[in-house]
Amino acid sequence: MDAAAIIATLQPLVPGASYEVGQSVDSPTIYLPAERLVETCLALRDAASLRFNVLVEVTAADYLPREPRYEVVYHLLSTSNRLRLRLKVRVGAAGSVPTVQTVWRGAAWPEREVWDMFGIVFDGHPDLRRLLMPEDWDGHPQRKDYPVQIRKVAQTYEPLEVSEAEFKANIERDRVKRTH
Amino acid sequence: MAPGLEGPADTEMAELRTETMTVNMGPQHPSTHGVLRLVLELDGEVIKSVMPTIGYLHTGIEKTAEQKRWQQVIPLVERMDYLAAHSNSLAYSLSVEKLLGLEMPQRVNDIRVLLAELQRIASHLIWLGTHGLEVGAVSMLFYCVRERELLMNINELIAGFRFFPSYIRIGGLREDLPRGFHDAVNAFLDRFPAKIDEFEGLLTKNDIYRRRTENVGVLTLDECWDWGLVGPIARASGADYDVRKYFPYCGYESYDFTVPTATEGDVYARYRVRIAEMRQSVNICKQAITRITPTGVWACSDTRVVPPPKDKVYSEMEALIQHFLIYSQGFTVPAGDAYVPVEGPRGEHGCYVVSDGTNRPWRVKMRAPSFMAIQALPYIVQEGLIADVVAVIGSTDVVMGDCDR
């Protein structure tokens, strides 16, 4: 079942939602808007021809300086139909995504980790606290504008301050573009 | 009724009140498999609520990986699930190879399968040893670590490094198999099935062990799916989902093996599933070792990724340049993203990699089975006894390096 077929199954179940087939080299990929996420996930879980009963993981990627900046990625698995699916939601710097805990309970910690690492807010999440980082940590480390390899003493009680020049040098640091 | 013998009036009972007690377990508790901290709320010996705190072992590996070249990430991801190094590097390599569009030669796939299965046995041995230790069968640890030592020796043989061999690389393997590899593996495979019988003789019918584990930490299959627990935990609750069967990789479809399952969903069922998995792994290893020739190809032939052979480097200019480029700049990977799951010892392992077309990964995210297992832990142990917490943690086989990354 490819992405187009899954979208065709979904359209009557979630009327009016705009889906978009994403580029992929492995499992089918579908882009969808954040406001239809929960409905779509319920349909994906319960439709007989799909039955995506397992949420394998929730993660995100920061595509700075592209707008919208983030993509929240959901990997789904259907054990009865042997299907895999990747859902992607584009989120802007100030945007948020609804939680899918009502669909799969196991979404709680992965969503918390995404908030911890990227600062993407999950609306309706009952327990959006730091998970991996210390509770008083400032900033979200997996963001691309979060500095790395700048020698500073580890602090957990005051914000990490970096100049713009340091930050740019950090981003541009030898990312070689090379064509084959 | 004689006066003075009636029971206490209801008003007196109302003044009696019970308080729950909060107990901190970990992060240095020996049964928490590293540095897991649990805040337990107890009513007597019954658990009312559990709050796990993780992150003590968070080392920012995913962030560090974004600063490295593609091949340099291999040693980093191996340090995530430190009991299953080959499983990590295999998951990462397969995802990157998917983006590159590489196909591995048959021999490379067979060696990868062999190493992954030996790794599963090694990881299950540590699980069996520590789980036995925690529920009172102290001698298990010594027997299990003795067998695992032989597997560590095999790692040392192929890579010179016992824990994190970095032997599975993008594009194949680090180098060809060393002399003596087949003898070492065959010696282990001949010896090990009798050892599993010994382990089972100590635990499977052991009355104390069964009383500690039967009907403890029960999960139904629907609960497993709901919490995202795919792996031995789901198979102990009746699932037959195994990535090796459902989404085969590395040529697993050509091997003859079965997926052990149980239906009870308790700690004891997870024990039986993992023991049976070790037997199946021995079975797969025996098939793999007969297919692998002592010498032969150890990498694919794609010159983008795999450096040319040394004799060409010394005789041809292009080969020398290619060699230099691969080792100085690294190779580039086409833009896109990929997630290829593998069946790790703890369940579905997979690496979500994103490339922006450069020589460094844009994003590396490991799907951690231990992370999901600890998330479900409060649910599993609720309303159970405090002594069962230790048995349940052991049965979920969590590795904190995998959880915190």
XYZ file of C-alpha atoms in Angstrom:
585
model
C 0.000 0.000 0.000
C 1.629 3.240 -1.069
C 0.999 6.746 0.232
C -1.603 7.558 -2.436
C -3.644 4.476 -1.560
C -3.518 5.297 2.149
C -4.653 8.860 1.418
C -7.508 7.488 -0.723
C -8.613 5.350 2.234
C -8.332 8.302 4.615
C -10.163 10.955 2.575
C -13.710 9.668 3.239
C -12.909 9.102 6.938
C -11.497 12.575 7.530
C -13.425 14.801 5.155
C -11.834 18.017 4.040
C -8.314 17.287 5.266
C -5.525 18.130 2.850
C -2.909 15.407 2.592
C 0.243 15.529 0.588
C 2.457 12.657 -0.499
C 6.027 13.110 0.694
C 9.260 12.010 -0.966
C 10.522 8.774 0.519
C 12.985 5.995 -0.119
C 11.476 3.537 2.341
C 8.007 3.626 3.910
C 5.163 5.789 2.529
C 5.226 9.376 3.769
C 2.269 11.694 4.205
C 2.311 15.378 5.127
C -0.728 16.595 6.981
C -1.841 19.779 8.765
C -1.550 19.845 12.555
C -5.231 20.607 13.151
C -6.340 17.326 11.506
C -3.690 15.179 13.172
C -5.764 13.555 15.933
C -8.702 12.725 13.644
C -6.337 11.276 11.071
C -4.520 9.167 13.652
C -7.817 7.792 14.959
C -8.817 6.880 11.403
C -5.423 5.296 10.761
C -5.716 3.238 13.933
C -9.307 2.093 13.463
C -9.874 1.692 9.698
C -9.966 -2.041 8.953
C -7.694 -1.871 5.915
C -5.051 0.134 7.823
C -5.070 -0.702 11.572
C -1.954 1.210 12.542
C -2.029 -0.123 16.089
C 1.497 0.841 17.153
C 3.060 4.262 17.358
C 6.691 3.323 16.903
C 8.088 6.729 17.732
C 7.623 10.465 17.614
C 10.540 12.650 16.734
C 11.272 15.914 15.018
C 13.859 17.609 12.850
C 14.827 21.258 12.730
C 15.315 22.553 9.175
C 16.540 26.053 10.050
C 16.551 28.445 8.129
C 13.654 26.934 6.172
C 10.119 28.065 7.001
C 8.185 26.447 8.586
C 11.101 25.420 10.627
C 10.271 22.037 12.174
C 8.883 18.762 10.995
C 7.342 16.501 13.627
C 7.636 12.913 12.430
C 5.443 9.989 13.510
C 6.371 6.432 12.598
C 3.395 4.099 12.582
C 3.253 0.345 12.324
C 0.388 -1.959 11.512
C 1.156 -5.451 12.784
C -1.949 -7.035 11.274
C -1.523 -5.558 7.782
C 2.306 -5.441 7.769
C 2.358 -1.768 6.924
C 4.566 1.116 7.892
C 3.776 4.768 7.535
C 5.539 8.037 8.245
C 3.398 11.030 9.105
C 4.911 14.484 8.986
C 3.541 17.707 10.360
C 5.197 21.004 9.494
C 5.450 23.345 12.452
C 6.610 26.959 12.508
C 8.806 28.510 15.189
C 5.796 29.530 17.270
C 3.520 26.684 16.225
C 2.239 23.738 18.150
C 0.926 20.231 17.517
C -1.930 18.440 19.286
C -0.957 15.455 21.399
C -1.875 12.005 20.099
C -1.948 10.405 23.534
C -5.671 9.893 23.180
C -4.908 7.572 20.265
C -1.790 5.797 21.536
C -0.889 6.095 25.212
C 2.749 5.454 24.378
C 3.011 8.904 22.768
C 3.476 10.598 26.143
C 7.216 10.323 26.621
C 8.302 10.674 22.986
C 6.304 13.910 22.808
C 7.851 15.067 26.038
C 11.285 14.339 24.616
C 10.497 16.340 21.471
C 9.432 19.285 23.623
C 12.569 18.909 25.740
C 14.866 18.760 22.734
C 13.137 21.114 20.247
C 10.717 23.216 22.270
C 7.761 22.200 20.121
C 4.620 22.467 22.254
C 2.129 19.603 22.234
C -1.334 21.017 22.941
C -3.256 19.030 25.509
C -0.220 17.142 26.800
C -0.841 16.696 30.527
C 2.786 16.490 31.598
C 5.033 18.592 29.365
C 8.135 18.698 31.541
C 11.834 18.142 30.952
C 12.559 14.481 30.394
C 16.213 13.992 29.487
C 17.625 17.397 30.383
C 17.762 18.709 33.970
C 14.620 20.471 35.155
C 16.256 23.908 35.333
C 17.865 23.675 31.898
C 17.546 26.672 29.628
C 17.060 26.157 25.904
C 16.305 23.193 23.698
C 19.501 21.382 22.688
C 18.454 19.740 19.425
C 17.593 23.047 17.780
C 20.028 23.949 15.062
C 20.620 27.382 16.611
C 21.613 25.818 19.909
C 25.389 26.060 20.111
C 27.696 23.069 20.179
C 31.381 22.707 20.855
C 31.789 26.073 22.463
C 33.975 25.681 25.502
C 32.001 26.769 28.498
C 31.759 25.426 31.973
C 28.626 23.329 32.312
C 25.947 25.314 34.069
C 22.456 24.373 34.894
C 21.531 27.532 36.752
C 21.965 30.329 34.220
C 21.352 30.579 30.466
C 24.093 29.807 28.004
C 25.069 32.988 26.189
C 26.639 32.920 22.755
C 27.472 35.807 20.428
C 26.051 35.947 16.918
C 29.496 35.465 15.372
C 30.129 32.347 17.434
C 26.729 31.036 16.504
C 27.174 31.584 12.746
C 30.621 30.042 12.719
C 29.097 27.118 14.488
C 26.337 26.572 11.924
C 28.581 27.042 8.900
C 31.387 24.938 10.251
C 32.729 22.843 7.365
C 29.511 21.481 5.915
C 31.019 20.599 2.563
C 28.724 20.524 -0.428
C 30.124 18.168 -3.005
C 28.544 16.646 -6.094
C 29.384 13.213 -7.325
C -23.889 -10.585 74.233
C -22.109 -9.885 77.485
C -21.461 -6.237 78.138
C -18.037 -5.040 77.073
C -17.642 -7.628 74.289
C -19.220 -5.673 71.415
C -16.785 -4.514 68.759
C -15.424 -0.977 68.577
C -17.939 1.616 67.429
C -17.750 3.015 63.881
C -16.782 6.419 65.155
C -13.554 5.050 66.522
C -12.604 3.486 63.127
C -13.105 6.795 61.367
C -10.278 8.299 63.353
C -7.859 5.693 62.100
C -6.151 6.865 58.985
C -3.438 5.479 56.776
C -0.704 7.455 55.075
C 1.115 6.584 51.937
C 4.865 6.584 52.116
C 7.126 7.950 49.417
C 10.250 5.941 48.799
C 13.062 6.874 46.490
C 14.534 3.963 44.546
C 17.692 4.691 42.641
C 19.441 6.247 40.827
C 22.203 4.171 42.386
C 20.086 1.170 43.274
C 21.772 -1.962 41.904
C 18.556 -3.369 40.456
C 17.749 -0.322 38.328
C 20.102 -1.310 35.505
C 22.240 1.757 35.559
C 20.858 5.058 36.662
C 17.096 4.904 36.714
C 15.359 6.689 39.564
C 11.893 5.682 40.670
C 9.843 7.632 43.185
C 7.449 5.078 44.632
C 4.329 5.961 46.548
C 3.561 3.046 48.842
C 0.576 2.019 50.864
C 2.189 -0.583 53.049
C 3.807 -2.852 50.496
C 1.393 -1.974 47.707
C 2.454 0.483 45.049
C 0.074 3.375 44.523
C 2.058 5.309 41.972
C 5.478 5.354 40.372
C 7.295 8.275 38.849
C 10.378 7.334 36.852
C 13.064 9.935 36.384
C 15.425 9.366 33.505
C 18.123 11.385 31.845
C 21.032 10.629 34.174
C 22.848 8.986 31.291
C 21.881 11.531 28.649
C 25.049 12.378 26.786
C 23.645 14.170 23.753
C 24.789 11.516 21.288
C 22.199 12.598 18.715
C 23.418 16.184 18.852
C 27.061 15.110 18.696
C 26.313 12.927 15.671
C 25.230 15.984 13.707
C 28.768 17.362 13.983
C 30.473 14.190 12.736
C 30.897 12.711 9.295
C 28.578 9.865 8.382
C 31.047 7.082 9.075
C 32.220 8.678 12.337
C 28.739 8.291 13.810
C 29.113 4.496 14.035
C 31.146 4.492 17.284
C 28.726 7.042 18.751
C 25.526 5.109 18.116
C 27.163 1.937 19.433
C 27.442 3.630 22.808
C 23.689 4.122 23.032
C 22.540 0.581 23.760
C 25.853 -0.543 25.181
C 24.822 -4.180 25.539
C 23.910 -4.450 21.859
C 26.538 -2.487 19.979
C 26.170 -4.414 16.712
C 22.432 -3.872 16.745
C 22.862 -0.091 16.962
C 25.436 0.143 14.217
C 23.411 -2.208 12.013
C 20.272 -0.065 12.389
C 22.207 3.092 11.591
C 24.135 1.562 8.676
C 21.002 0.125 7.078
C 19.238 3.489 7.211
C 22.156 5.344 5.664
C 22.610 2.616 3.057
C 18.928 2.997 2.206
C 19.518 6.680 1.473
C 22.617 5.872 -0.553
C 20.800 3.080 -2.380
C 23.482 0.508 -1.591
C 23.004 -3.249 -1.846
C 25.292 -5.439 0.206
C 26.928 -8.609 -1.128
C 25.556 -11.877 0.243
C 28.625 -12.557 2.373
C 28.394 -9.185 4.101
C 24.726 -9.781 4.900
C 25.502 -13.228 6.311
C 28.264 -11.877 8.540
C 25.979 -9.085 9.742
C 23.260 -11.613 10.576
C 25.767 -13.776 12.450
C 27.080 -10.843 14.472
C 23.589 -9.541 15.215
C 22.507 -12.929 16.520
C 25.652 -13.396 18.615
C 24.971 -9.925 19.976
C 21.426 -10.941 20.852
C 22.754 -13.940 22.789
C 25.297 -11.744 24.593
C 22.654 -9.201 25.517
C 20.187 -11.853 26.669
C 22.925 -13.417 28.798
C 23.443 -10.174 30.669
C 19.693 -9.827 31.018
C 19.381 -13.380 32.360
C 22.281 -12.937 34.754
C 21.129 -9.630 36.211
C 17.462 -10.611 36.301
C 18.358 -13.829 38.123
C 20.583 -11.915 40.513
C 17.806 -9.487 41.336
C 15.202 -12.090 42.172
C 17.608 -14.064 44.311
C 19.282 -16.524 41.955
C 22.690 -14.991 42.460
C 24.706 -17.714 40.758
C 23.039 -16.996 37.373
C 25.184 -13.927 36.879
C 28.421 -15.890 37.141
C 27.316 -18.607 34.719
C 25.974 -16.089 32.195
C 28.968 -13.772 32.279
C 31.234 -16.791 31.770
C 29.496 -17.609 28.479
C 29.332 -13.978 27.430
C 33.076 -13.765 27.875
C 33.452 -16.048 24.846
C 31.345 -13.644 22.775
C 33.399 -10.719 23.988
C 36.480 -12.625 22.841
C 34.934 -12.950 19.375
C 34.386 -9.175 19.314
C 37.995 -8.701 20.325
C 39.053 -11.014 17.523
C 37.212 -9.116 14.790
C 37.831 -5.586 15.978
C 40.292 -5.458 18.852
C 37.531 -3.955 20.987
C 35.313 -6.035 23.199
C 32.379 -3.742 23.883
C 32.055 -1.361 20.961
C 33.625 -3.101 17.966
C 32.472 -0.577 15.283
C 32.847 -3.497 12.908
C 29.627 -3.004 10.952
C 30.180 0.079 8.830
C 28.248 1.998 6.216
C 28.995 0.125 3.018
C 29.843 -3.217 4.607
C 32.272 -4.207 7.312
C 35.495 -2.731 8.618
C 37.700 -5.442 7.151
C 37.675 -9.133 6.387
C 37.188 -11.753 9.069
C 40.340 -12.608 11.006
C 41.963 -16.039 11.047
C 40.427 -18.215 13.718
C 37.012 -16.557 13.527
C 35.188 -19.683 12.358
C 36.847 -21.822 15.031
C 35.903 -19.378 17.781
C 32.278 -19.100 16.637
C 31.882 -22.851 16.109
C 33.400 -23.580 19.501
C 30.867 -21.274 21.099
C 27.906 -22.642 19.135
C 28.840 -26.243 20.014
C 29.135 -25.465 23.672
C 26.249 -23.070 24.205
C 23.027 -25.145 23.772
C 24.042 -27.367 26.703
C 24.622 -24.227 28.730
C 21.093 -22.971 27.994
C 19.847 -26.317 29.367
C 21.908 -25.650 32.471
C 20.419 -22.176 32.890
C 16.945 -23.556 32.427
C 17.685 -26.289 34.943
C 18.404 -23.585 37.484
C 15.336 -21.431 36.868
C 12.557 -22.842 34.680
C 11.173 -25.267 37.237
C 12.584 -23.486 40.251
C 9.690 -23.023 42.660
C 11.084 -19.839 44.238
C 11.731 -18.269 40.849
C 8.283 -19.146 39.548
C 6.546 -17.746 42.607
C 8.443 -14.510 42.168
C 7.592 -14.195 38.467
C 4.307 -15.901 37.598
C 1.327 -13.532 37.348
C 3.605 -10.611 38.082
C 3.684 -7.565 35.824
C 1.028 -8.870 33.452
C 0.474 -7.012 30.198
C -2.139 -7.871 27.598
C -1.312 -7.662 23.937
C -3.480 -4.583 23.364
C -1.690 -2.822 26.198
C 1.655 -3.672 24.615
C 0.599 -2.144 21.299
C -0.879 0.871 23.055
C 2.381 1.576 24.875
C 4.499 0.936 21.783
C 6.218 -2.124 23.261
C 7.269 -4.152 20.257
C 9.762 -6.904 20.883
C 10.122 -9.719 23.428
C 7.618 -8.025 25.761
C 4.855 -8.118 23.130
C 5.831 -11.647 22.103
C 5.415 -12.770 25.717
C 1.849 -11.440 25.502
C 0.931 -13.405 22.408
C 2.198 -11.356 19.457
C 4.243 -12.983 16.735
C 5.546 -9.635 15.516
C 9.253 -9.838 14.811
C 10.939 -7.406 12.424
C 13.047 -10.264 11.069
C 9.882 -12.010 9.857
C 7.611 -9.042 9.062
C 10.072 -6.678 7.404
C 13.133 -8.840 6.645
C 16.518 -7.187 6.248
C 20.015 -8.574 5.619
C 18.472 -11.683 4.059
C 16.727 -13.001 7.189
C 14.014 -14.406 4.938
C 16.483 -17.051 3.754
C 17.082 -18.388 7.274
C 15.044 -21.124 8.875
C 13.944 -20.081 12.363
C 10.801 -19.599 14.400
C 9.632 -16.699 16.543
C 9.103 -17.852 20.145
C 5.925 -16.578 21.751
C 4.002 -16.987 24.980
C 0.542 -15.845 25.972
C 0.627 -15.187 29.705
C 2.273 -11.764 29.411
C 3.904 -11.985 32.849
C 7.535 -11.854 33.937
C 7.858 -15.611 33.632
C 6.542 -15.590 30.056
C 9.130 -12.959 29.108
C 11.797 -15.179 30.624
C 10.670 -18.163 28.580
C 10.473 -16.119 25.369
C 14.012 -14.801 25.776
C 15.418 -18.236 26.619
C 13.759 -19.653 23.480
C 15.092 -16.709 21.477
C 18.628 -17.643 22.482
C 18.082 -21.156 21.135
C 16.737 -19.723 17.871
C 19.717 -17.382 17.655
C 22.069 -20.350 17.971
C 20.092 -21.983 15.186
C 20.469 -18.928 12.924
C 24.161 -18.595 13.757
C 24.793 -22.209 12.781
C 23.174 -21.612 9.397
C 25.078 -18.373 8.913
C 28.526 -19.704 9.815
C 28.247 -22.483 7.221
C 27.428 -19.913 4.533
C 30.313 -17.589 5.364
C 33.580 -18.373 3.635
C 36.743 -17.678 5.662
C 37.854 -15.031 3.189
C 35.949 -13.040 0.603
C 34.264 -9.680 0.055
C 33.639 -7.612 3.172
C 32.200 -4.458 1.625
C 30.105 -3.379 -1.327
C 31.831 -2.151 -4.470
C 30.504 1.409 -4.415
C 33.550 3.672 -4.663
C 31.652 6.641 -3.223
C 31.618 5.034 0.201
C 34.165 2.241 0.307
C 37.800 3.199 -0.131
C 39.611 1.403 -2.968
C 41.854 -1.565 -2.129
C 45.324 -0.674 -0.921
C 47.195 -2.053 -3.954
C 45.207 0.282 -6.221
C 45.814 3.235 -3.914
C 49.545 2.709 -4.390
C 49.351 2.304 -8.159
C 46.508 4.489 -9.481
C 46.110 8.240 -9.079
C 42.285 8.173 -9.060
C 42.238 5.527 -6.372
C 44.649 7.565 -4.267
C 42.458 10.680 -4.627
C 39.324 8.732 -3.742
C 41.023 7.208 -0.725
C 42.130 10.652 0.401
C 38.693 12.207 -0.080
C 36.876 9.478 1.819
C 39.221 9.758 4.780
C 39.520 13.556 4.836
C 36.067 14.853 3.865
C 33.982 11.744 4.117
C 31.285 10.890 1.605
C 28.063 12.745 0.952
C 24.635 11.160 1.239
C 21.700 12.170 -0.989
C 19.179 14.446 0.700
C 16.195 12.714 2.247
C 15.274 10.674 5.275
C 15.071 6.968 6.068
C 14.114 4.676 8.908
C 15.011 0.999 8.653
C 13.962 -1.108 11.642
C 15.946 -4.080 12.910
C 15.061 -6.567 15.616
C 17.366 -5.667 18.469
C 17.629 -7.749 21.650
C 15.162 -5.412 23.369
C 12.738 -5.039 20.495
C 12.419 -2.889 17.443
C 15.527 -0.799 17.034
C 15.699 1.702 14.260
C 17.536 4.813 13.287
C 15.777 7.768 11.712
C 18.401 9.605 9.700
C 17.944 12.829 7.775
C 20.466 14.021 5.219
C 20.682 17.456 3.662
C 23.001 16.162 0.951
C 26.246 16.979 2.731
C 28.960 14.911 4.358
C 27.407 15.201 7.814
C 24.062 13.916 9.052
C 21.370 16.535 9.550
C 19.565 14.484 12.175
C 20.130 11.081 13.755
C 17.433 9.670 16.014
C 17.522 6.215 17.484
C 14.243 4.549 18.315
C 14.952 3.221 21.786
C 12.977 0.176 22.992
C 14.129 0.736 26.610
C 12.686 4.247 26.529
C 9.231 2.916 25.706
C 9.548 0.130 28.296
C 10.360 2.534 31.126
C 7.500 4.753 30.047
C 5.119 1.832 30.568
C 6.714 0.778 33.866
C 4.379 2.787 36.169
C 1.426 1.215 34.437
C 2.801 -2.319 34.745
C 3.714 -2.197 38.439
C 0.766 -0.203 39.747
C -1.162 -1.946 42.536
C 1.572 -4.567 42.699
C 3.971 -5.254 45.540
C 7.191 -3.351 45.992
C 9.218 -6.550 45.689
C 7.734 -7.097 42.232
C 9.123 -3.808 40.924
C 12.569 -5.340 40.799
C 11.301 -8.412 38.948
C 9.375 -6.263 36.446
C 12.296 -3.935 35.708
C 14.425 -7.021 35.113
C 11.837 -8.549 32.791
C 11.585 -5.442 30.600
C 15.349 -5.661 30.029
C 16.006 -1.941 30.013
C 19.399 -0.452 29.296
C 19.683 3.107 30.475
C 22.191 4.061 27.805
C 19.574 3.121 25.250
C 16.880 5.017 27.118
C 18.753 8.273 27.710
C 21.079 8.308 24.703
